[in-house]
XYZ file of C-alpha atoms in Angstrom:
773
model
C 9.691 6.043 181.991
C 11.526 3.702 179.352
C 13.573 5.761 176.818
C 11.657 4.283 173.876
C 8.269 5.481 175.205
C 9.736 8.934 175.731
C 11.141 8.864 172.227
C 7.795 7.947 170.845
C 6.198 11.002 172.576
C 8.846 13.215 171.101
C 8.092 11.979 167.674
C 4.415 12.245 168.068
C 4.383 15.722 169.389
C 6.787 16.787 166.671
C 4.396 15.487 163.968
C 1.616 17.307 165.763
C 3.569 20.568 165.858
C 4.345 20.224 162.252
C 0.601 19.826 161.367
C -0.220 22.779 163.246
C 2.487 24.667 161.377
C 1.457 23.617 157.899
C -2.305 24.242 158.428
C -2.016 28.000 158.925
C 0.651 28.490 156.319
C -1.690 26.962 153.792
C -4.311 29.479 154.354
C -4.638 31.935 151.307
C -2.984 35.205 152.021
C -4.987 38.461 151.999
C -4.787 40.590 148.961
C -1.326 42.101 148.752
C -2.475 45.809 149.037
C 0.920 46.949 150.130
C 4.426 45.436 150.537
C 7.183 46.215 152.859
C 10.564 44.727 152.010
C 14.079 45.368 153.254
C 17.756 44.262 153.420
C 19.413 44.309 156.936
C 23.222 44.544 157.281
C 25.895 44.924 160.144
C 28.357 47.714 160.491
C 30.779 46.004 158.183
C 27.918 45.574 155.485
C 27.623 41.820 155.923
C 23.929 40.595 155.815
C 22.304 39.840 159.142
C 20.328 36.703 159.178
C 17.805 35.721 161.871
C 17.044 39.381 162.946
C 13.522 39.843 164.319
C 11.407 42.416 162.377
C 8.345 43.734 164.265
C 5.864 46.017 162.452
C 3.294 47.858 164.561
C 0.317 49.441 162.768
C 0.161 52.726 164.641
C -3.730 53.230 164.080
C -4.695 49.997 166.087
C -1.442 48.837 167.494
C -1.880 45.418 165.640
C 1.612 43.643 165.260
C 3.196 41.567 162.478
C 6.587 39.758 163.151
C 8.957 38.097 160.625
C 12.776 37.199 160.839
C 15.235 38.033 157.978
C 16.609 35.264 155.949
C 20.289 34.344 155.741
C 20.798 36.883 153.182
C 19.505 39.618 155.579
C 16.396 40.027 153.444
C 12.735 40.266 154.605
C 9.215 41.086 153.253
C 5.831 41.706 154.664
C 2.989 41.538 152.273
C -0.788 42.209 152.561
C -0.627 45.513 154.384
C -3.267 48.129 154.531
C -2.519 51.849 153.852
C -1.441 53.738 156.983
C 1.405 54.530 159.327
C 3.700 51.876 160.730
C 6.561 51.634 163.220
C 9.184 49.036 162.235
C 11.602 47.562 164.913
C 14.724 45.406 164.074
C 16.173 43.328 166.738
C 19.379 41.367 166.247
C 21.777 39.927 168.818
C 24.811 42.043 169.743
C 23.313 45.058 167.551
C 21.460 47.989 168.635
C 17.670 48.239 168.123
C 16.666 49.964 164.989
C 13.255 51.870 165.053
C 11.689 53.596 162.083
C 8.334 55.121 161.044
C 6.932 54.336 157.497
C 3.989 55.583 155.679
C 2.361 53.257 153.128
C -0.031 54.500 150.457
C -2.331 52.703 148.116
C -0.596 49.905 146.254
C 2.822 50.912 147.300
C 5.910 48.953 147.734
C 8.574 50.237 150.331
C 12.062 49.012 150.033
C 14.374 49.614 153.012
C 18.236 49.298 153.548
C 18.887 49.051 157.212
C 22.310 49.187 158.669
C 22.565 48.163 162.247
C 25.235 49.264 164.731
C 26.877 47.424 167.765
C 24.699 47.971 170.810
C 26.351 49.265 174.050
C 25.585 47.680 177.456
C 24.083 50.959 178.684
C 21.357 50.773 175.829
C 19.941 47.449 177.047
C 16.400 47.957 178.544
C 15.504 45.992 181.651
C 12.372 46.046 183.859
C 13.319 44.241 187.062
C 15.525 46.565 189.277
C 12.830 49.230 189.465
C 9.754 47.308 188.284
C 9.343 49.384 185.325
C 11.273 49.843 182.036
C 14.693 51.621 182.280
C 17.968 51.425 180.312
C 20.923 49.794 182.377
C 22.944 52.976 181.914
C 20.425 54.733 183.982
C 20.485 52.331 187.082
C 22.232 52.532 190.343
C 22.322 48.762 190.383
C 24.467 45.844 189.397
C 22.371 44.054 186.742
C 23.232 41.087 184.290
C 20.970 40.434 181.230
C 20.935 37.063 179.352
C 18.899 37.274 176.089
C 17.583 34.214 174.141
C 20.774 34.172 172.037
C 22.970 33.849 175.167
C 20.908 31.007 176.213
C 21.010 29.355 172.859
C 24.852 29.726 172.759
C 25.058 27.795 176.130
C 25.417 24.063 175.816
C 23.678 23.416 179.175
C 20.572 21.388 179.179
C 19.397 22.907 182.527
C 18.747 26.505 183.119
C 20.701 26.709 186.490
C 23.811 25.541 184.476
C 23.203 28.484 182.117
C 23.051 30.864 184.798
C 26.351 29.606 186.229
C 28.077 31.813 183.677
C 27.268 34.759 186.038
C 29.987 34.369 188.772
C 27.620 35.659 191.607
C 25.041 33.034 190.965
C 25.068 29.743 192.954
C 22.816 27.046 194.224
C 23.257 25.814 197.849
C 25.632 22.984 196.676
C 27.635 22.722 193.609
C 25.443 19.944 191.995
C 23.413 20.672 188.859
C 19.802 20.266 189.082
C 20.082 17.390 186.793
C 21.258 15.317 189.839
C 20.461 17.482 192.786
C 17.635 16.916 195.256
C 15.066 19.631 194.935
C 15.625 21.003 198.455
C 19.224 21.766 197.725
C 18.333 23.975 194.733
C 18.161 27.140 196.798
C 19.634 30.003 194.916
C 21.712 32.891 196.195
C 23.698 35.693 194.778
C 27.047 36.995 196.091
C 27.005 34.164 198.570
C 24.317 35.540 200.959
C 22.969 32.427 202.546
C 24.492 29.612 204.618
C 21.633 27.071 203.818
C 19.586 25.450 201.187
C 16.772 28.002 201.193
C 16.903 30.680 198.465
C 17.934 34.237 199.465
C 17.197 35.421 196.006
C 13.620 35.848 194.608
C 13.020 34.133 191.258
C 10.157 35.556 189.086
C 8.728 34.119 186.037
C 6.713 36.873 184.116
C 6.450 38.758 187.394
C 4.906 35.788 189.297
C 6.849 34.275 192.187
C 8.723 31.181 191.185
C 10.280 29.948 194.275
C 8.859 26.891 196.050
C 6.331 28.395 198.475
C 7.019 25.770 201.045
C 10.823 25.665 201.152
C 12.072 28.584 198.952
C 14.060 26.281 196.618
C 13.623 26.510 192.867
C 12.661 23.835 190.297
C 14.861 24.833 187.465
C 13.311 22.155 185.211
C 9.954 24.057 185.515
C 11.441 26.939 183.459
C 10.054 26.760 179.907
C 13.539 27.405 178.177
C 12.072 27.374 174.685
C 9.985 30.489 175.270
C 12.488 32.625 177.268
C 13.007 35.992 175.763
C 15.477 37.192 178.436
C 16.671 36.647 182.013
C 17.442 39.604 184.156
C 19.790 39.193 187.270
C 19.645 41.826 189.789
C 22.464 41.568 192.409
C 22.226 43.163 195.781
C 19.416 43.742 198.344
C 16.060 44.168 196.663
C 13.581 43.829 199.458
C 13.053 47.516 199.093
C 10.557 46.762 196.314
C 10.154 42.992 196.200
C 9.955 41.937 199.864
C 10.616 38.436 201.057
C 13.267 36.329 199.313
C 14.764 39.249 197.582
C 17.246 39.927 200.441
C 20.133 38.963 198.108
C 18.715 40.038 194.772
C 16.201 39.062 192.072
C 16.245 36.852 188.988
C 13.437 37.520 186.497
C 12.743 35.146 183.686
C 10.630 36.705 181.037
C 8.921 34.662 178.189
C 8.124 35.663 174.701
C 4.597 36.919 173.921
C 2.435 35.093 171.316
C 3.649 35.655 167.936
C 1.835 35.379 164.614
C 1.801 31.657 163.236
C 5.004 30.721 164.865
C 6.206 27.027 165.526
C 9.666 26.401 167.215
C 11.186 23.202 168.602
C 14.521 21.868 169.827
C 15.116 18.247 170.084
C 18.403 17.004 171.510
C 19.795 13.588 172.266
C 23.022 12.679 174.110
C 24.997 10.022 176.135
C 23.627 8.670 179.537
C 20.331 8.198 177.386
C 19.569 11.919 177.592
C 16.719 13.159 175.531
C 14.929 16.478 175.712
C 12.352 18.175 173.553
C 11.491 21.950 173.983
C 8.621 23.436 171.939
C 6.826 26.691 171.391
C 3.804 27.400 169.224
C 1.554 30.481 169.073
C -0.577 32.564 166.782
C -2.296 35.856 166.851
C -5.834 36.772 165.605
C -6.207 40.409 165.661
C -5.988 41.535 169.243
C -6.016 37.914 170.538
C -2.848 35.859 171.196
C -2.406 32.270 172.233
C 0.942 30.331 172.988
C 1.600 26.853 174.090
C 5.196 25.782 175.186
C 6.668 22.918 177.070
C 9.515 20.497 177.749
C 9.814 16.778 177.959
C 13.186 15.430 179.383
C 14.652 12.101 180.442
C 18.311 11.233 181.601
C 19.637 8.048 182.993
C 21.965 10.220 184.803
C 25.154 9.071 186.569
C 26.389 7.732 189.914
C 26.892 10.677 192.099
C 28.929 8.924 194.769
C 32.823 9.300 194.396
C 34.142 6.203 192.803
C 36.227 5.100 195.809
C 33.229 5.423 198.076
C 30.639 3.501 196.100
C 29.019 0.415 197.259
C 26.158 -2.047 196.050
C 23.439 0.315 196.888
C 24.668 3.154 194.542
C 22.744 3.556 191.309
C 22.391 6.324 188.759
C 20.829 9.502 189.888
C 18.320 10.046 187.145
C 15.424 12.352 186.465
C 12.448 12.637 184.091
C 10.069 15.628 183.886
C 7.312 17.139 181.753
C 6.296 20.713 181.783
C 3.529 22.536 179.864
C 2.475 26.146 179.873
C -0.521 27.711 178.000
C -1.015 31.487 177.855
C -3.870 33.677 176.376
C -3.647 37.310 175.812
C -5.954 40.077 174.598
C -4.261 43.220 173.397
C -6.866 45.595 171.782
C -4.313 48.448 171.952
C -0.766 49.320 173.330
C -2.645 50.823 176.503
C -4.616 47.704 177.440
C -3.378 43.976 177.911
C -5.233 41.237 179.891
C -3.898 37.723 180.119
C -4.327 34.230 181.849
C -1.865 31.556 181.865
C -1.746 28.042 183.267
C 1.027 25.513 183.933
C 1.546 21.850 184.741
C 4.724 20.192 186.004
C 5.515 16.560 186.776
C 8.987 15.225 187.899
C 10.336 11.893 189.148
C 13.718 11.609 190.426
C 16.215 8.883 191.774
C 18.728 10.439 194.236
C 21.366 7.795 193.752
C 20.042 4.659 195.495
C 17.022 2.516 194.977
C 15.124 3.851 197.979
C 16.093 7.597 197.874
C 13.442 8.817 195.356
C 11.464 11.862 195.142
C 8.656 13.338 192.927
C 6.786 16.489 192.548
C 3.404 17.557 190.841
C 2.823 21.381 190.411
C -0.297 23.149 189.034
C -0.369 26.940 188.647
C -3.016 29.385 187.433
C -2.585 33.139 187.095
C -3.806 36.105 185.264
C -3.656 39.841 185.093
C -4.266 43.178 183.445
C -2.337 46.177 182.427
C -3.762 49.515 181.290
C -2.826 53.110 180.910
C -5.215 55.960 181.953
C -5.472 59.446 180.415
C -3.165 60.906 182.937
C -0.424 58.506 181.580
C -0.586 56.365 184.683
C 0.219 52.785 184.218
C -1.704 50.251 186.338
C -0.898 46.505 186.721
C -3.048 43.969 188.554
C -2.370 40.185 188.819
C -3.688 37.225 190.793
C -2.347 33.570 191.022
C -2.858 30.292 192.806
C -0.857 27.052 192.974
C -1.079 23.632 194.264
C 2.046 21.439 194.764
C 2.627 18.000 196.291
C 6.231 16.976 197.067
C 7.142 13.435 198.005
C 10.558 12.130 199.203
C 12.162 9.084 200.858
C 15.268 9.069 202.817
C 17.355 6.056 203.729
C 19.965 4.980 206.211
C 23.050 3.693 204.433
C 25.553 1.436 205.945
C 29.155 2.758 206.227
C 30.345 0.316 203.326
C 27.416 1.501 201.407
C 26.463 -2.104 200.740
C 23.031 -2.077 202.161
C 20.303 0.576 202.996
C 16.992 0.699 204.747
C 14.104 3.067 204.618
C 14.344 5.593 207.340
C 11.847 8.268 206.594
C 9.107 8.855 204.051
C 7.487 12.312 203.460
C 4.597 13.913 201.627
C 4.463 17.555 201.576
C 1.225 19.132 200.087
C 1.213 22.884 199.713
C -1.563 25.165 198.544
C -1.312 29.015 198.141
C -2.491 32.141 196.342
C -1.314 35.741 196.039
C -1.647 38.906 194.098
C 0.071 42.195 193.060
C -1.138 45.799 192.347
C 1.112 48.397 191.125
C 0.797 52.058 189.951
C 3.439 53.904 187.862
C 3.161 57.703 187.045
C 5.659 59.809 185.078
C 5.580 63.093 186.729
C 7.856 64.559 184.046
C 10.512 63.122 181.691
C 12.921 62.972 184.612
C 10.710 62.072 187.424
C 8.807 58.784 188.027
C 6.744 57.556 190.907
C 5.845 53.971 191.555
C 3.737 52.435 194.383
C 2.286 48.933 194.920
C 1.194 46.195 197.264
C 1.558 42.407 197.027
C 0.271 39.601 199.248
C 0.653 35.831 199.562
C -1.046 33.020 201.642
C 0.600 29.622 202.040
C -0.634 26.482 203.717
C 1.611 23.436 203.830
C 2.586 20.591 206.091
C 5.162 17.768 206.100
C 3.499 14.409 206.640
C 6.194 11.880 207.793
C 6.491 8.170 208.453
C 9.583 7.083 210.487
C 10.801 3.535 209.814
C 13.224 1.140 211.485
C 14.732 -2.264 210.659
C 14.697 -4.218 207.426
C 12.121 -4.933 206.090
C 10.972 -1.401 207.248
C 8.574 -1.119 209.995
C 6.700 2.248 210.775
C 7.472 3.374 214.132
C 6.006 6.800 214.166
C 3.686 8.879 212.207
C 4.152 12.579 212.378
C 2.312 15.667 210.746
C 3.887 18.972 211.157
C 2.831 22.232 209.430
C 1.097 25.535 209.322
C 0.180 28.635 207.510
C 2.082 31.661 206.471
C 0.659 35.150 205.478
C 2.555 38.007 204.049
C 1.569 41.550 202.920
C 3.858 44.464 201.713
C 3.391 47.950 200.557
C 6.102 49.873 198.607
C 6.887 53.225 197.266
C 9.489 54.202 194.956
C 10.731 57.726 193.596
C 13.230 58.114 190.776
C 14.345 61.718 189.652
C 17.158 63.680 188.225
C 18.664 66.158 190.656
C 21.147 67.682 188.227
C 21.638 66.937 184.577
C 24.138 63.954 185.309
C 22.991 63.096 188.708
C 20.007 60.542 189.221
C 18.604 59.539 192.453
C 16.230 56.618 193.462
C 14.517 56.337 196.800
C 12.348 53.491 197.809
C 10.758 52.051 200.985
C 8.679 49.073 201.761
C 6.629 47.744 204.727
C 6.124 44.147 205.198
C 4.065 42.172 207.723
C 4.001 38.330 207.900
C 2.360 35.805 210.267
C 3.020 32.171 210.875
C -0.104 30.716 212.432
C -2.075 27.400 212.861
C 1.234 25.523 213.407
C 0.532 22.129 214.807
C 2.549 18.942 215.534
C 0.810 15.537 215.722
C 2.455 12.249 216.399
C 1.575 8.664 216.850
C 3.867 6.124 218.453
C 3.044 2.806 216.819
C 4.455 0.550 219.417
C 2.839 2.186 222.473
C -0.243 3.719 220.726
C 0.599 7.169 222.381
C -0.774 10.219 220.578
C 0.575 13.752 221.097
C -0.620 16.994 219.665
C 1.318 20.288 220.228
C -0.103 23.567 219.153
C 3.078 25.671 218.011
C 3.440 29.374 219.059
C 2.410 31.967 216.449
C 4.977 34.237 214.811
C 3.934 37.842 214.013
C 6.418 40.283 212.621
C 6.892 43.467 210.658
C 9.906 45.165 209.023
C 10.665 48.258 207.024
C 13.067 48.044 204.092
C 14.520 50.952 202.252
C 17.240 51.757 199.536
C 18.868 55.083 198.408
C 20.856 54.805 195.137
C 22.804 57.550 193.318
C 24.166 57.562 189.681
C 26.591 60.093 188.353
C 27.296 60.211 184.522
C 30.764 61.627 184.282
C 30.354 61.561 180.626
C 28.496 59.595 177.946
C 31.080 56.747 178.448
C 31.829 56.693 182.247
C 29.335 56.372 185.117
C 29.743 56.104 188.937
C 27.102 54.852 191.159
C 26.431 53.796 194.765
C 23.701 52.616 197.034
C 22.700 51.687 200.755
C 19.820 49.507 201.390
C 18.301 46.910 203.722
C 16.553 43.573 203.303
C 14.937 40.712 205.058
C 13.865 37.052 204.737
C 11.091 35.505 206.793
C 11.620 31.703 207.605
C 9.975 29.262 205.419
C 7.365 26.664 206.376
C 10.110 24.081 205.386
C 12.598 25.516 208.047
C 9.967 25.794 210.647
C 8.391 22.476 210.363
C 10.213 20.015 208.130
C 13.275 17.736 209.120
C 15.343 15.673 206.684
C 18.304 13.283 206.286
C 21.073 13.248 203.618
C 23.308 10.264 203.990
C 24.742 10.406 207.608
C 23.556 13.867 208.212
C 20.097 14.654 209.958
C 18.910 18.241 210.063
C 16.121 19.193 212.466
C 13.555 21.857 211.943
C 13.053 24.707 214.334
C 9.574 26.346 214.768
C 11.188 29.130 216.980
C 13.262 30.717 213.996
C 13.149 34.431 213.491
C 13.660 36.794 210.323
C 16.963 37.257 208.674
C 17.796 41.021 208.333
C 20.446 42.601 206.111
C 21.985 45.950 205.628
C 24.358 46.614 202.723
C 26.438 48.996 200.786
C 27.392 48.577 197.006
C 28.840 50.802 194.481
C 30.679 50.737 191.145
C 32.120 51.948 187.983
C 30.621 51.415 184.417
C 33.030 52.140 181.477
C 32.157 52.078 177.862
C 35.228 53.530 176.024
C 33.764 52.665 172.631
C 30.910 50.559 171.205
C 33.228 47.489 171.388
C 34.268 47.302 174.979
C 32.275 47.278 178.196
C 33.854 47.140 181.717
C 32.130 47.113 185.024
C 33.516 46.896 188.522
C 31.424 46.607 191.633
C 32.215 46.375 195.317
C 29.773 45.312 198.082
C 29.570 45.002 201.748
C 26.707 43.273 203.633
C 25.933 42.556 207.309
C 23.369 39.683 207.837
C 21.802 39.433 211.277
C 20.245 36.168 212.451
C 20.737 34.323 209.291
C 19.398 30.841 209.376
C 22.029 28.115 208.971
C 22.283 24.344 209.604
C 24.343 24.222 212.867
C 26.066 21.158 213.874
C 24.919 19.801 217.237
C 26.737 16.423 217.554
C 29.133 14.292 215.626
C 29.399 10.549 215.792
C 30.991 7.903 213.428
C 27.570 6.988 212.013
C 25.496 10.126 212.470
C 26.070 14.081 212.260
C 22.998 15.979 213.753
C 22.332 19.480 212.738
C 19.588 21.869 213.523
C 18.367 25.101 211.859
C 19.232 28.113 213.949
C 19.481 31.789 213.650
C 23.248 32.278 213.476
C 23.838 35.698 215.141
C 25.591 37.730 212.604
C 27.491 37.090 209.284
C 29.500 39.525 206.967
C 29.622 39.062 203.271
C 31.874 41.523 201.240
C 33.703 41.318 198.018
C 34.343 42.720 194.577
C 33.236 41.686 191.263
C 34.416 42.681 187.649
C 33.119 42.054 184.293
C 34.755 42.765 180.956
C 33.139 42.293 177.484
C 34.722 42.818 174.147
C 32.862 42.948 170.969
C 35.373 43.562 168.042
C 32.994 42.837 165.293
C 29.313 41.767 165.128
C 30.424 38.102 165.011
C 32.826 37.891 167.739
C 32.302 38.228 171.617
C 34.970 37.770 174.402
C 34.021 38.065 178.007
C 35.396 37.416 181.489
C 34.008 37.882 184.888
C 35.434 37.426 188.409
C 33.931 37.588 191.887
C 35.971 37.668 195.055
C 33.762 36.798 198.071
C 34.473 36.847 201.603
C 31.674 35.492 203.832
C 32.316 34.856 207.503
C 30.620 34.209 210.712
C 31.150 37.266 212.953
C 29.080 36.550 216.085
C 27.236 33.442 217.456
C 27.038 33.477 221.232
C 25.361 29.939 221.184
C 28.464 28.421 219.694
C 31.413 30.750 219.819
C 33.721 28.091 218.251
C 32.472 28.799 214.636
C 32.982 32.589 214.962
C 35.399 33.595 212.238
C 34.663 30.543 210.099
C 33.730 30.816 206.353
C 30.004 30.316 205.677
C 29.393 26.756 204.348
C 29.204 26.489 200.455
C 30.544 29.895 199.807
C 33.894 29.809 197.885
C 36.085 32.967 197.930
C 36.787 33.001 194.318
C 34.818 32.534 191.158
C 35.978 33.022 187.480
C 34.289 32.738 184.201
C 35.772 33.055 180.685
C 34.192 32.707 177.396
C 34.249 33.635 173.675
C 31.702 33.109 170.857
C 31.603 33.379 167.066
C 28.201 33.891 165.231
C 27.889 33.896 161.602
C 24.344 32.762 160.335
C 25.683 32.223 156.836
C 28.478 29.856 157.906
C 28.529 28.333 161.455
C 28.519 29.456 165.171
C 30.357 28.271 168.176
C 30.956 29.175 171.853
C 33.309 28.182 174.681
C 32.840 28.860 178.225
C 34.989 28.066 181.102
C 34.114 28.276 184.816
C 36.539 28.208 187.862
C 35.278 27.663 191.424
C 37.443 28.032 194.368
C 37.752 26.054 197.578
C 34.824 26.016 199.928
C 33.635 24.097 202.963
C 30.719 21.716 203.073
C 30.089 22.357 206.922
C 29.695 25.236 209.440
C 32.665 23.933 211.410
C 35.044 24.322 208.307
C 36.314 20.770 208.859
C 34.926 19.341 205.538
C 36.610 21.192 202.654
C 35.611 20.847 198.973
C 38.571 21.499 196.615
C 38.518 23.953 193.650
C 37.948 22.882 190.205
C 37.662 24.169 186.579
C 35.379 22.951 183.809
C 34.852 23.892 180.029
C 31.784 23.730 178.054
C 31.541 24.226 174.324
C 28.828 24.283 171.489
C 28.850 24.475 167.689
C 26.037 24.901 165.275
C 25.212 25.565 161.639
C 22.071 26.673 159.882
C 20.910 24.315 157.264
C 18.368 26.813 155.952
C 16.211 29.901 157.191
C 14.256 27.435 159.499
C 16.555 24.619 160.606
C 19.669 24.656 162.591
C 21.715 21.680 163.679
C 24.099 21.800 166.916
C 26.492 19.766 168.974
C 26.899 20.675 172.749
C 29.317 19.366 175.229
C 29.215 19.918 178.972
C 32.423 19.277 181.101
C 34.425 18.779 177.945
C 37.464 17.241 179.613
C 35.443 15.011 181.967
C 36.925 16.457 185.103
C 35.936 14.850 188.431
C 35.127 17.418 191.180
C 33.578 17.223 194.604
C 30.106 18.677 195.470
C 29.352 17.213 198.840
C 30.752 15.197 201.779
C 29.002 12.521 204.012
C 28.629 10.949 201.548
C 31.313 12.117 199.174
C 29.509 13.064 195.893
C 30.780 14.276 192.546
C 29.455 16.759 189.932
C 28.150 16.152 186.558
C 30.581 14.300 184.276
C 30.952 14.695 180.506
C 27.663 15.220 178.895
C 27.444 15.186 174.935
C 24.406 16.286 173.133
C 23.478 16.726 169.406
C 20.233 18.093 168.110
C 18.158 20.243 165.762
C 16.400 23.458 166.196
C 13.473 24.387 164.026
C 11.565 27.655 163.716
C 9.040 28.914 161.207
C 6.827 32.038 161.108
C 3.972 32.719 158.890
C 2.601 35.977 157.590
């Protein structure tokens, strides 16, 4: 789409949002029966601007929300007499909760001093599928809130997540330029191929591609993210398939009263992006709409000394819209429905290598609490996706190419979840649940030869996959300072109706092959122990197991990238993992947090792209179960928060991932797993002052790694720096400048062909947010 058309869309949508914003604010306010006002300051006495103030009417659970101004002051008018709970949320500061009682025609004035929050006080829901403080978990967990995301200059979510050293995609390429099938995510290097070994959730719904397991990071509605929870380590014990290496859970904001927010940014390489969020609440009913529109001309991904006449910019353009409706008559009952639409078009660096994706999603659920204090959750979802991609054969001088393969991959599926949680006592909680999925997909392929291209073979390969899992979890306190969590899960999956149909054009020969069914079941479990030595120091350890079933993509779809062809394998079996992890959490005071974690994992039968033959013009690989790999290492995180305005942090990961056993090809035994560097380091600091300006600088070092299983194609190490600076114009408007790859470093991301990572990207923009009363 031409950039001027996209810009017109941005302007039109911005005007529409402003119209929606002005309309409700022009509505006359209710009579001001009562007024609640306050002044929020930090531990040094400075005002806290932009703090979220949430007021809950305790008699009917109705919610009002505003934000403090730059002077730290807020007010909420038009309140009926009664009891209210007020919550104050501000980045880097501990949550403040207080109950107030309003009488007839009263005005309540508050002076609230917030303290710096500690890591252990952060609440998370992902590790145990229920709310728990991080300080009470025998898990390695990272949490990024909306302020962390806003401080990052990255335009794509996967680049934001790279500040967590354990996070990586299959290749080093950003999703701004990567083919979707290479966007498989793994944590701690568990995974020697493009499919994800980490489950990604969006508001508790599976987000990984159902056919191939990769992740469309551009589908994530960044404007509405409330926080992201990253659980490192085996999590199949409660999440099942894909969670063998961990879970990334993206949680979005609920509808808020009369809220309009938008972020528009423009940059070099004709990059333009608009994120927006609009919502309102009418009594117990809430409605929100968010979305993203994005375009970039991109850059040439082939290394400068290898480029030829066929090389053009790898560019991308997408649109993403999400609509959510909630009904909350009380804090004990919630029902919702949400729908999503996503459309993406990409060029992968040549005129022939193009791909596109359309995705539609519909889901809903309810949550309620019964008289015995049990909490129940039920959800259902369905999705339809169509992914199309063209692959070309490029000459060695890269001066010409021809169409080699065209694919269309339609996928349909649905699934659901039911979960029960029961507090037996204040220190004993039971959780049980089941989830299931049904996926139907196939790869419809046309093989071409010659120039102009002539089809020589039509091929359809695909099947169905069915998965069902049950889990049970028990968390209790064995002694005052010793907490135990036990969990077990049974999973059954079946691959069936697999077929392969081919038509040879020249001979007219038709073949049809019924592929064998795969039926398997596994039990996963985990035992975790957490010991609080005192309120500042805790030790934890755990042993767990996990698994991953091969995807329809691995079973049925082959592909080609440059001079490398990778074949499918319908005989693949599941990957299985057993692992140990443990660590130390130290909070010497409210300003410093330090965590160190060690881990050891044995993965049996991991699916990898194994090299079969190598010729000057073609490398042929095939997906195979490797045999056994070992992944072990140590990671450490330090965060220093000297004042509410300053944050310093550093994280390091040493990761040793090697092949230990592969009888089919012993030559690769002892080799490092492809795409897994041994060393990762991130450094950063930020300053945040709503009354002046804010800035953040973030650096990332990635050590040497190999691009192949034979360890013959090394990718050298590199270091990049990102930075952002912003200033509030008033309570509602903020301007910012963001720079990725500040020093324009050139670093390799792939061989055959030799490709490079994202160059210097400069963006400037404006953020706008307004909330009515």
